[in-house]
Coordinates of N, CA and C in Angstrom, one line a residue:
M8 N -24.0 44.5 16.0 CA -24.9 44.5 14.5 C -24.9 43.5 13.6
Q9 N -26.6 42.9 13.2 CA -26.2 42.6 12.5 C -26.4 42.7 10.8
T10 N -25.9 41.8 10.4 CA -25.8 42.3 8.9 C -26.7 41.0 8.2
A11 N -26.8 42.2 6.9 CA -28.1 41.2 6.6 C -27.2 40.2 5.2
P12 N -28.3 38.9 5.1 CA -27.8 37.3 4.7 C -27.5 37.2 3.8
I13 N -26.3 37.1 3.2 CA -25.9 37.2 1.8 C -27.0 35.7 1.2
P14 N -27.7 36.6 -0.3 CA -28.8 35.6 -0.6 C -27.9 34.5 -1.5
L15 N -27.9 32.8 -1.5 CA -27.5 32.2 -2.1 C -27.3 31.7 -3.7
V16 N -28.5 32.7 -3.8 CA -28.6 32.3 -5.3 C -29.3 33.9 -6.2
S17 N -28.3 34.3 -6.9 CA -28.8 35.6 -7.6 C -29.8 35.7 -8.7
P18 N -30.6 37.2 -8.8 CA -31.5 37.1 -8.8 C -31.4 37.1 -10.6
A19 N -32.3 36.0 -11.2 CA -32.1 36.3 -12.9 C -32.2 37.4 -13.3
P20 N -31.2 37.9 -13.8 CA -31.7 39.0 -14.8 C -32.6 39.9 -15.3
R21 N -32.9 41.2 -15.2 CA -34.3 41.6 -16.1 C -33.8 41.3 -17.3
R22 N -34.5 40.8 -18.5 CA -34.7 41.2 -19.3 C -34.6 42.2 -20.1
S23 N -34.0 42.5 -21.4 CA -34.6 43.8 -22.1 C -36.0 43.9 -23.3
R24 N -36.0 45.0 -23.6 CA -37.0 45.4 -24.7 C -36.7 44.4 -25.5
A25 N -35.9 44.5 -26.4 CA -35.0 44.1 -27.3 C -35.5 42.4 -27.4
E26 N -35.1 42.0 -25.9 CA -35.1 40.8 -25.6 C -36.5 40.3 -25.7
D27 N -37.3 41.1 -24.9 CA -39.0 40.6 -24.7 C -39.8 40.7 -26.2
V28 N -39.4 42.0 -27.2 CA -39.8 41.8 -28.6 C -39.4 40.4 -29.4
H29 N -38.1 40.3 -29.1 CA -38.0 39.0 -29.6 C -38.5 37.7 -29.7
A30 N -38.7 37.5 -27.9 CA -39.9 36.5 -27.9 C -40.7 36.2 -28.4
L31 N -41.1 37.6 -28.1 CA -42.8 38.0 -28.5 C -42.6 37.7 -29.8
L32 N -41.8 38.2 -30.6 CA -42.1 37.9 -32.7 C -41.8 36.5 -32.8
K33 N -40.5 35.7 -32.0 CA -40.7 34.2 -32.5 C -42.0 33.2 -32.1
R34 N -42.6 33.8 -30.9 CA -43.7 32.8 -31.0 C -45.2 33.2 -31.4
D35 N -45.0 34.8 -32.4 CA -45.9 34.6 -33.4 C -45.6 33.6 -34.5
I36 N -44.2 33.3 -35.0 CA -43.9 32.5 -36.2 C -44.1 31.0 -35.5
A37 N -43.7 30.6 -34.3 CA -44.5 29.4 -33.1 C -45.6 29.1 -34.3
D38 N -46.4 30.4 -34.2 CA -48.2 30.4 -33.4 C -48.4 30.7 -34.9
F39 N -48.0 31.0 -35.8 CA -48.4 30.7 -37.0 C -49.7 32.9 -37.4
R40 N -49.3 32.8 -36.2 CA -49.8 34.8 -36.9 C -48.4 35.1 -37.8
L41 N -47.7 34.7 -38.2 CA -46.8 35.4 -38.7 C -46.4 34.2 -39.4
V42 N -46.7 34.3 -41.2 CA -46.1 32.9 -41.9 C -45.6 33.2 -42.2
P43 N -44.4 32.6 -43.3 CA -43.8 32.5 -44.1 C -43.8 33.1 -45.9
G44 N -43.2 34.1 -45.9 CA -43.9 35.1 -46.8 C -44.6 36.4 -46.2
D45 N -44.8 36.8 -45.1 CA -45.3 37.5 -44.7 C -44.9 38.7 -44.8
R46 N -45.1 40.3 -44.9 CA -44.5 41.3 -45.0 C -45.2 41.9 -43.9
F47 N -44.1 43.3 -43.1 CA -44.9 44.0 -42.3 C -43.4 45.0 -42.3
T48 N -44.1 46.1 -41.7 CA -42.8 47.1 -41.3 C -42.6 47.5 -39.9
E49 N -41.2 48.0 -39.6 CA -40.8 48.1 -38.5 C -42.1 48.8 -37.0
S50 N -42.8 49.9 -38.1 CA -43.5 50.4 -37.2 C -45.4 49.6 -37.0
E51 N -45.3 48.7 -37.7 CA -46.5 48.2 -37.8 C -46.1 47.2 -36.2
I52 N -44.8 46.6 -36.3 CA -44.4 46.0 -35.2 C -44.6 46.7 -33.7
S53 N -44.4 47.8 -34.2 CA -43.9 49.0 -32.9 C -45.2 48.9 -32.5
E54 N -46.6 49.7 -33.1 CA -47.5 50.0 -32.8 C -47.9 48.6 -32.3
R55 N -48.3 47.6 -32.5 CA -48.8 46.7 -32.3 C -48.6 46.4 -30.6
L56 N -46.8 45.8 -30.7 CA -46.5 45.8 -29.2 C -46.6 47.2 -28.3
G57 N -46.7 48.6 -28.9 CA -46.6 49.4 -27.9 C -45.8 49.3 -26.9
V58 N -44.4 49.4 -28.4 CA -43.0 49.8 -27.7 C -41.9 50.5 -29.1
S59 N -41.3 51.5 -28.5 CA -40.4 52.2 -29.9 C -40.3 51.2 -30.7
R60 N -39.5 52.0 -32.0 CA -38.9 51.4 -33.2 C -37.7 51.0 -32.9
T61 N -37.0 51.2 -31.4 CA -35.3 50.6 -31.2 C -35.1 49.1 -30.7
P62 N -35.9 48.9 -30.0 CA -36.2 47.3 -29.4 C -36.7 47.1 -30.5
V63 N -37.7 47.0 -31.7 CA -38.2 46.4 -32.5 C -37.2 45.8 -33.0
R64 N -36.0 47.4 -34.0 CA -35.3 47.2 -34.8 C -34.0 45.6 -34.8
Q65 N -33.9 46.3 -33.2 CA -32.7 44.9 -32.2 C -33.3 43.5 -32.3
A66 N -34.5 43.3 -32.3 CA -35.0 42.1 -31.8 C -34.9 41.0 -33.5
L67 N -35.1 42.2 -34.7 CA -35.9 42.0 -36.0 C -34.1 41.8 -36.6
F68 N -33.1 42.3 -36.2 CA -32.1 42.1 -36.4 C -31.2 40.6 -36.0
Q69 N -31.6 40.3 -34.8 CA -31.3 38.9 -34.2 C -31.9 38.4 -34.9
L70 N -33.6 38.4 -35.0 CA -34.2 37.4 -35.9 C -33.3 36.8 -37.3
Q71 N -33.0 38.2 -37.7 CA -32.6 37.6 -38.9 C -30.8 36.9 -38.9
Q72 N -30.2 36.7 -37.9 CA -28.8 36.3 -38.0 C -29.8 34.4 -37.7
E73 N -31.0 34.5 -36.7 CA -31.0 33.4 -36.3 C -31.9 32.4 -37.4
G74 N -32.4 33.2 -38.4 CA -32.5 32.8 -39.7 C -34.3 32.4 -40.0
F75 N -34.6 33.7 -39.2 CA -36.7 33.7 -39.3 C -37.2 34.2 -40.2
V76 N -36.3 35.8 -40.9 CA -36.8 37.0 -41.1 C -35.2 37.3 -41.4
E77 N -36.2 38.3 -43.2 CA -34.9 38.9 -44.0 C -35.1 40.1 -44.1
V78 N -34.5 41.6 -44.1 CA -34.8 42.9 -44.5 C -35.1 42.7 -45.7
M79 N -36.2 43.8 -46.6 CA -36.6 43.8 -47.8 C -35.8 45.4 -48.3
F80 N -35.5 46.2 -49.2 CA -35.0 46.8 -49.6 C -35.7 47.9 -49.5
R81 N -35.8 48.9 -48.7 CA -36.7 50.2 -48.8 C -38.6 49.3 -48.6
S82 N -39.1 48.2 -48.6 CA -40.1 47.7 -48.0 C -40.2 46.3 -47.0
G83 N -39.5 47.0 -45.6 CA -39.8 46.3 -44.2 C -38.8 45.3 -44.3
W84 N -39.6 43.5 -43.7 CA -39.3 43.0 -43.2 C -40.5 42.1 -44.1
R85 N -39.3 40.3 -44.1 CA -39.9 39.3 -44.2 C -40.0 38.1 -44.1
V86 N -40.9 37.5 -43.2 CA -41.2 35.7 -42.5 C -40.2 35.4 -43.4
L87 N -38.9 34.3 -43.5 CA -38.3 34.0 -44.6 C -39.4 32.4 -44.6
P88 N -39.5 32.4 -46.0 CA -39.8 30.6 -46.2 C -39.1 29.8 -46.1
F89 N -39.7 28.7 -46.1 CA -39.4 27.3 -45.5 C -38.2 26.7 -46.5
D90 N -37.0 26.5 -46.1 CA -36.3 26.0 -46.6 C -36.0 24.4 -45.3
F91 N -36.5 23.7 -46.8 CA -36.9 22.3 -46.6 C -35.7 21.3 -46.3
E92 N -34.3 22.2 -47.8 CA -32.7 21.7 -47.2 C -32.6 21.6 -46.0
Q93 N -32.6 23.0 -45.7 CA -32.0 22.8 -44.7 C -33.1 22.0 -43.2
F94 N -34.3 22.5 -43.3 CA -35.3 21.0 -42.1 C -34.4 19.7 -42.0
E95 N -33.8 19.4 -43.7 CA -33.4 18.0 -43.4 C -32.3 17.6 -42.6
Q96 N -31.5 19.0 -42.9 CA -30.3 18.7 -42.2 C -30.6 19.2 -40.4
F97 N -31.4 19.8 -40.3 CA -31.5 20.1 -38.8 C -32.0 18.8 -37.9
Y98 N -33.3 17.6 -38.8 CA -33.3 16.7 -38.2 C -32.2 15.5 -38.8
D99 N -30.8 15.6 -39.2 CA -30.2 14.5 -39.3 C -29.5 15.0 -37.8
L100 N -29.5 15.9 -37.3 CA -28.6 17.0 -36.4 C -29.0 15.9 -35.3
R101 N -30.5 16.3 -34.6 CA -31.7 16.2 -33.8 C -31.3 14.3 -34.1
R102 N -31.4 13.7 -34.8 CA -31.5 12.4 -34.8 C -29.9 12.2 -34.4
V103 N -28.7 12.7 -34.3 CA -27.3 12.4 -34.3 C -27.3 12.6 -32.5
L104 N -28.1 13.8 -32.3 CA -28.1 14.0 -30.5 C -28.5 13.6 -29.9
E105 N -30.0 13.3 -30.0 CA -30.7 12.2 -29.6 C -30.5 11.0 -29.5
T106 N -29.8 10.5 -30.7 CA -29.7 9.3 -30.5 C -28.6 8.8 -29.5
E107 N -27.1 9.3 -29.6 CA -26.4 9.8 -28.5 C -26.6 9.9 -27.1
A108 N -27.6 10.7 -26.6 CA -28.3 11.1 -25.2 C -28.9 9.6 -24.8
V109 N -30.1 9.0 -25.6 CA -30.2 7.8 -25.6 C -29.4 6.6 -24.9
R110 N -28.3 6.3 -25.6 CA -27.0 5.5 -25.7 C -26.7 5.5 -24.1
R111 N -26.4 7.2 -23.8 CA -25.8 7.3 -22.8 C -26.4 7.2 -21.0
L112 N -28.0 7.3 -21.4 CA -29.4 7.6 -20.3 C -28.7 6.0 -20.4
C113 N -29.0 5.3 -21.4 CA -29.3 3.5 -21.0 C -28.1 3.0 -20.2
A114 N -27.0 3.5 -20.8 CA -25.9 2.7 -20.4 C -25.2 3.6 -18.6
R115 N -25.9 4.8 -18.8 CA -26.1 5.5 -16.8 C -24.8 5.8 -17.1
D116 N -24.5 6.6 -17.8 CA -23.1 7.2 -17.9 C -22.9 8.4 -16.7
P117 N -22.1 8.1 -16.3 CA -22.0 9.2 -15.0 C -22.5 10.8 -15.2
R118 N -22.1 11.2 -15.9 CA -22.6 13.1 -16.3 C -24.1 12.2 -16.6
S119 N -24.7 11.7 -17.2 CA -26.0 11.8 -16.9 C -27.2 11.6 -16.0
D120 N -28.5 11.7 -15.9 CA -29.2 12.1 -14.4 C -30.3 11.5 -14.6
R121 N -30.9 10.7 -14.6 CA -32.2 10.4 -15.4 C -33.5 10.8 -13.8
A122 N -33.4 11.3 -12.9 CA -34.2 11.8 -12.2 C -35.3 12.2 -13.2
P123 N -35.5 13.5 -14.5 CA -36.1 14.0 -15.4 C -36.9 13.4 -16.0
L124 N -36.1 12.0 -15.8 CA -37.8 10.8 -16.8 C -38.4 10.4 -15.8
D125 N -38.4 10.4 -14.8 CA -39.4 10.5 -13.9 C -40.7 11.5 -14.6
A126 N -40.7 12.8 -14.5 CA -41.8 13.9 -15.1 C -41.7 13.3 -16.7
L127 N -40.9 13.3 -17.5 CA -42.0 12.3 -18.5 C -42.5 11.0 -18.1
A128 N -42.3 10.3 -17.5 CA -43.3 9.4 -17.4 C -44.5 9.3 -16.5
A129 N -45.1 10.5 -16.2 CA -45.4 11.2 -15.5 C -47.2 11.4 -16.5
F130 N -46.2 11.8 -17.2 CA -47.4 12.5 -18.3 C -47.6 11.2 -19.8
W131 N -46.4 10.9 -19.9 CA -46.5 10.0 -21.7 C -46.8 8.3 -20.7
L132 N -46.9 8.2 -20.0 CA -47.4 6.8 -19.4 C -48.3 6.6 -18.7
V133 N -49.3 7.0 -19.4 CA -50.8 7.2 -19.0 C -51.5 6.2 -19.7
A134 N -52.7 6.1 -19.1 CA -54.1 5.4 -20.1 C -54.2 5.9 -21.2
P135 N -54.8 5.3 -21.8 CA -54.9 6.3 -23.3 C -56.2 7.1 -22.6
E136 N -57.3 6.9 -22.0 CA -58.4 7.5 -21.2 C -57.8 9.1 -20.7
A137 N -56.6 8.6 -20.5 CA -55.5 9.8 -19.4 C -54.8 11.2 -20.4
R138 N -54.9 10.8 -21.7 CA -54.0 11.7 -22.3 C -54.8 12.8 -22.7
S139 N -54.1 13.9 -22.7 CA -54.2 14.8 -23.4 C -54.8 14.8 -24.7
T140 N -55.6 16.0 -25.0 CA -56.2 15.8 -26.0 C -56.1 16.9 -27.1
D141 N -55.6 18.0 -26.4 CA -54.9 19.6 -26.0 C -53.9 19.6 -27.2
R142 N -53.9 20.0 -28.4 CA -52.7 19.8 -28.8 C -51.9 20.5 -29.1
D143 N -52.1 22.3 -28.3 CA -51.3 22.7 -28.3 C -50.1 22.1 -26.9
E144 N -50.7 21.8 -25.8 CA -49.8 21.2 -24.8 C -49.5 19.8 -25.5
V145 N -49.4 19.2 -26.5 CA -48.9 18.0 -26.4 C -48.0 18.3 -27.3
A146 N -48.0 19.7 -28.2 CA -47.0 19.8 -29.3 C -45.6 20.7 -28.0
A147 N -46.4 21.2 -26.9 CA -45.3 21.7 -26.1 C -44.5 20.6 -25.5
R148 N -45.4 19.1 -24.6 CA -44.8 18.7 -24.1 C -44.1 17.5 -25.0
D149 N -43.9 17.7 -26.5 CA -43.4 16.7 -27.2 C -41.9 17.9 -27.6
E150 N -41.8 18.9 -27.6 CA -40.8 19.2 -27.5 C -39.8 18.9 -27.1
A151 N -40.2 19.3 -25.2 CA -39.5 19.2 -23.9 C -39.1 17.6 -23.6
F152 N -40.2 16.5 -24.6 CA -39.6 15.3 -23.8 C -39.0 14.8 -24.5
H153 N -38.3 15.8 -25.7 CA -36.7 15.6 -26.6 C -35.7 16.6 -26.1
C154 N -35.8 17.7 -25.2 CA -34.6 17.7 -25.2 C -35.0 17.9 -24.0
V155 N -35.9 17.2 -22.6 CA -35.1 16.4 -21.5 C -34.4 15.4 -22.0
L156 N -34.7 14.7 -22.8 CA -33.8 13.3 -23.2 C -32.5 13.6 -23.1
V157 N -32.1 15.0 -24.2 CA -30.5 15.3 -24.0 C -30.1 15.5 -23.0
A158 N -30.7 16.6 -22.7 CA -30.6 17.5 -21.3 C -29.8 16.7 -20.0
A159 N -30.9 15.5 -19.5 CA -30.3 14.5 -19.1 C -29.3 13.8 -18.7
A160 N -28.4 13.7 -20.3 CA -27.6 13.2 -21.3 C -26.1 13.5 -20.2
G161 N -26.5 14.8 -19.8 CA -25.2 15.4 -19.0 C -24.4 15.7 -19.3
N162 N -23.9 16.5 -21.5 CA -23.2 17.4 -22.0 C -24.3 18.7 -22.1
A163 N -23.4 19.9 -21.6 CA -24.3 21.0 -21.4 C -24.5 21.6 -23.6
E164 N -22.9 21.1 -24.3 CA -23.4 21.7 -25.2 C -23.9 21.3 -26.1
M165 N -23.9 19.8 -25.7 CA -24.8 18.6 -26.8 C -26.7 19.5 -26.4
A166 N -27.2 19.7 -25.1 CA -28.2 20.2 -24.9 C -28.2 22.1 -25.5
R167 N -27.5 22.6 -25.5 CA -28.0 23.8 -26.1 C -28.2 23.5 -27.9
V168 N -27.0 22.9 -28.5 CA -26.9 23.1 -29.8 C -28.6 22.1 -30.0
H169 N -29.1 21.7 -29.2 CA -30.1 21.0 -29.4 C -31.3 21.5 -29.7
R170 N -31.3 22.3 -28.4 CA -32.0 23.9 -27.9 C -31.9 24.2 -29.0
E171 N -31.3 25.2 -30.4 CA -31.2 25.6 -30.7 C -31.8 24.7 -32.8
V172 N -31.5 23.8 -32.8 CA -32.0 23.1 -33.1 C -33.8 23.0 -33.5
T173 N -34.1 22.9 -31.8 CA -35.8 22.5 -31.3 C -36.5 24.1 -32.0
E174 N -35.5 24.9 -31.5 CA -36.3 25.9 -32.3 C -36.4 26.4 -33.3
R175 N -35.8 26.2 -33.9 CA -35.4 26.8 -35.9 C -36.6 26.0 -36.4
I176 N -37.0 24.1 -35.6 CA -37.9 23.4 -36.1 C -39.5 23.7 -35.8
R177 N -39.4 23.9 -35.0 CA -40.5 24.4 -34.0 C -42.0 24.7 -34.9
I178 N -41.7 25.3 -35.6 CA -43.3 26.3 -36.6 C -43.8 24.5 -37.0
I179 N -42.7 23.8 -37.6 CA -43.2 22.9 -38.7 C -43.4 20.7 -37.9
R180 N -42.8 21.0 -36.3 CA -43.1 20.5 -36.0 C -44.6 20.4 -35.8
R181 N -45.4 21.8 -34.8 CA -46.3 22.7 -34.6 C -47.2 22.3 -35.6
L182 N -46.9 22.1 -37.0 CA -47.3 21.6 -37.9 C -48.3 20.5 -37.8
D183 N -47.8 19.2 -37.4 CA -48.0 18.4 -37.4 C -48.7 17.8 -36.0
F184 N -48.9 18.6 -35.5 CA -50.2 18.4 -34.4 C -51.1 19.1 -34.8
T185 N -51.5 19.8 -36.0 CA -52.7 20.1 -36.7 C -53.4 19.1 -37.2
Q186 N -53.2 18.0 -37.1 CA -53.5 16.4 -37.3 C -53.8 15.7 -35.7
A187 N -55.0 15.2 -35.9 CA -55.2 14.3 -34.5 C -54.3 13.0 -34.3
P188 N -54.6 12.1 -35.6 CA -53.7 11.4 -35.5 C -52.6 10.9 -34.9
R189 N -51.6 12.4 -35.0 CA -50.4 12.5 -34.5 C -50.4 12.4 -33.2
I190 N -51.3 13.4 -32.6 CA -51.9 12.7 -31.1 C -51.5 11.3 -30.7
A191 N -51.9 10.5 -31.0 CA -52.2 9.3 -30.6 C -50.7 8.7 -30.6
A192 N -50.2 9.4 -32.1 CA -48.9 8.4 -32.5 C -48.0 8.6 -31.9
T193 N -48.3 10.1 -31.2 CA -46.7 10.7 -30.4 C -47.0 9.9 -28.8
Y194 N -48.0 9.9 -28.3 CA -47.7 9.6 -27.0 C -47.8 7.5 -26.9
D195 N -48.5 7.1 -28.0 CA -47.7 5.3 -28.2 C -46.3 5.3 -28.3
E196 N -45.5 6.7 -29.5 CA -44.0 6.5 -29.6 C -43.3 7.3 -28.6
H197 N -43.3 7.5 -28.1 CA -43.1 8.4 -26.5 C -42.9 7.3 -25.4
A198 N -44.0 6.8 -25.5 CA -44.2 5.4 -24.2 C -42.7 4.8 -24.7
E199 N -43.4 4.1 -26.0 CA -42.1 3.3 -26.4 C -41.2 3.4 -25.9
I200 N -40.3 4.3 -26.5 CA -39.4 5.1 -26.5 C -38.7 5.1 -24.8
L201 N -39.4 6.2 -24.3 CA -39.6 5.7 -22.7 C -39.2 4.6 -21.8
Q202 N -40.3 4.0 -22.3 CA -40.0 2.7 -21.6 C -39.0 2.2 -21.8
A203 N -38.3 2.1 -23.0 CA -36.9 1.3 -23.7 C -36.1 1.9 -22.4
V204 N -36.1 3.4 -22.6 CA -34.7 3.8 -21.4 C -34.6 3.3 -20.0
L205 N -35.9 3.2 -20.1 CA -35.4 3.2 -18.5 C -35.2 1.7 -18.0
A206 N -35.7 0.8 -18.9 CA -35.1 -0.2 -18.9 C -33.9 -1.0 -18.7
G207 N -33.3 0.2 -20.1 CA -31.7 0.2 -20.4 C -31.7 -0.4 -21.4
Q208 N -32.4 -0.6 -22.1 CA -32.4 -1.3 -23.6 C -31.9 -0.2 -24.8
A209 N -31.3 0.0 -24.7 CA -30.6 1.0 -26.0 C -30.2 0.9 -27.4
A210 N -30.2 -0.6 -27.4 CA -30.4 -1.2 -28.8 C -32.2 -1.0 -29.5
T211 N -32.9 -1.2 -28.5 CA -34.2 -0.7 -28.5 C -35.0 0.7 -29.0
A212 N -34.0 1.0 -27.7 CA -34.8 2.8 -27.3 C -33.9 3.4 -29.0
E213 N -33.0 3.1 -28.5 CA -32.4 4.1 -30.1 C -33.0 3.8 -31.7
R214 N -33.4 2.2 -31.4 CA -34.7 2.0 -33.0 C -35.2 2.9 -33.0
L215 N -36.3 2.8 -31.7 CA -37.2 3.5 -31.7 C -37.3 4.6 -32.0
L216 N -36.1 5.9 -31.4 CA -36.1 6.9 -31.7 C -36.1 7.7 -32.8
Q217 N -34.9 6.7 -33.7 CA -34.9 7.0 -34.8 C -35.8 6.9 -35.7
D218 N -37.2 5.9 -35.4 CA -38.1 5.9 -36.3 C -39.1 6.7 -35.9
H219 N -39.1 7.3 -35.1 CA -39.7 8.3 -34.2 C -39.7 9.7 -34.8
I220 N -38.5 9.9 -35.4 CA -37.9 10.9 -35.9 C -38.1 11.4 -37.5
A221 N -37.9 9.9 -37.9 CA -38.2 9.6 -39.5 C -39.4 9.5 -39.7
A222 N -40.5 9.6 -38.9 CA -42.0 9.6 -39.3 C -42.2 10.9 -39.1
S223 N -42.0 12.0 -38.5 CA -41.9 13.0 -38.0 C -41.0 14.0 -39.3
Q224 N -39.8 13.2 -39.3 CA -39.0 14.1 -40.6 C -39.7 13.9 -42.2
A225 N -40.4 12.9 -42.8 CA -42.0 12.4 -43.8 C -42.5 12.9 -43.5
E226 N -43.3 13.7 -42.7 CA -44.7 14.4 -42.2 C -43.9 15.7 -42.6
V227 N -42.6 16.2 -42.9 CA -42.5 17.9 -42.8 C -42.2 18.0 -44.3
R228 N -41.6 17.2 -44.6 CA -41.9 16.9 -45.9 C -43.0 17.1 -47.4
K229 N -43.7 16.3 -46.6 CA -45.7 16.9 -47.4 C -46.4 18.1 -46.6
I230 N -45.4 19.1 -46.0 CA -46.2 20.5 -45.6 C -45.9 21.5 -46.6
T231 N -46.8 21.9 -47.3 CA -47.3 23.3 -48.4 C -47.3 24.3 -47.3
L232 N -47.2 25.3 -48.0 CA -47.9 27.1 -47.9 C -49.1 26.2 -47.5
H233 N -49.8 26.4 -48.0 CA -51.3 26.1 -47.7 C -52.1 25.1 -46.4
Q234 N -50.7 24.2 -45.5 CA -51.6 24.2 -44.6 C -51.2 25.0 -42.9
V235 N -49.9 26.3 -44.4 CA -49.6 27.1 -42.8 C -51.0 28.1 -42.8
H236 N -51.5 28.2 -44.1 CA -52.5 29.4 -43.7 C -53.4 28.5 -43.0
L237 N -53.4 27.7 -43.4 CA -54.7 26.4 -43.1 C -54.9 26.8 -41.3
A238 N -53.1 26.8 -40.8 CA -53.2 26.8 -39.4 C -53.4 27.8 -38.9
R239 N -52.6 29.0 -39.3 CA -53.7 30.7 -39.1 C -54.8 30.5 -39.2
A240 N -55.2 30.3 -40.0 CA -56.6 30.7 -39.8 C -57.3 29.6 -38.4
A241 N -57.0 28.5 -38.8 CA -57.4 27.9 -37.3 C -57.3 28.6 -36.1
S242 N -55.7 28.8 -35.9 CA -55.1 29.6 -34.7 C -56.3 30.7 -34.1
K243 N -56.6 31.7 -35.0 CA -57.2 33.0 -35.0 C -59.2 32.2 -33.9
T244 N -59.4 31.4 -34.5 CA -60.7 30.5 -34.4 C -60.6 29.9 -32.4
T245 N -59.2 29.6 -31.9 CA -59.2 29.4 -31.1 C -59.0 30.2 -29.6
P246 N -60.2 30.0 -28.6 CA -60.2 30.7 -28.1 C -58.7 30.8 -26.6

């Protein structure tokens, strides 16, 4: 009698309802549907998402632990205001992690994997007329560019910490892409960084990367709540 073959890869575990709600609410914050200062109740979220209050409450407590929302005494929940001092610290941490990753990639550290760089090159090293003008796509690709660089360095813990930092600064990085000139600048800067990494020019790659992060950090310091509300209004008119 033949036996069924043993699967080589276990199926991905199914996400719980609370995990689904958590992901949706975090996306709402990143996409400006919920902005700093917004107040809401568990019942409102439950009704909008068509789920019971239990997974909503679980998701909100997780978001509270992650620093996105806070519970208000007898008045529901609130999206936390921007903490610019904390953002400065996140950007400092980004600089440390990404610079070290680039150094390892250029040195061809045996733990690193340069293969993912080819996928980056296919998007960022293109002629100007072939560049994407979709700000949402470029914002997502920008985030992925930096995550791939760190992951390719071969240290799983570095990559995990970097992903956590990336999630915390996602909303303000996306605000940066509400300005058209930043799309072109990001293409130019990413191309220069990637070319230096591919050529193994560590000092150049590190300098370019640090300048790139510093420019983004400088833009963060200019962000106002008015810009956030403008971004929300724009997102509502985007098909």
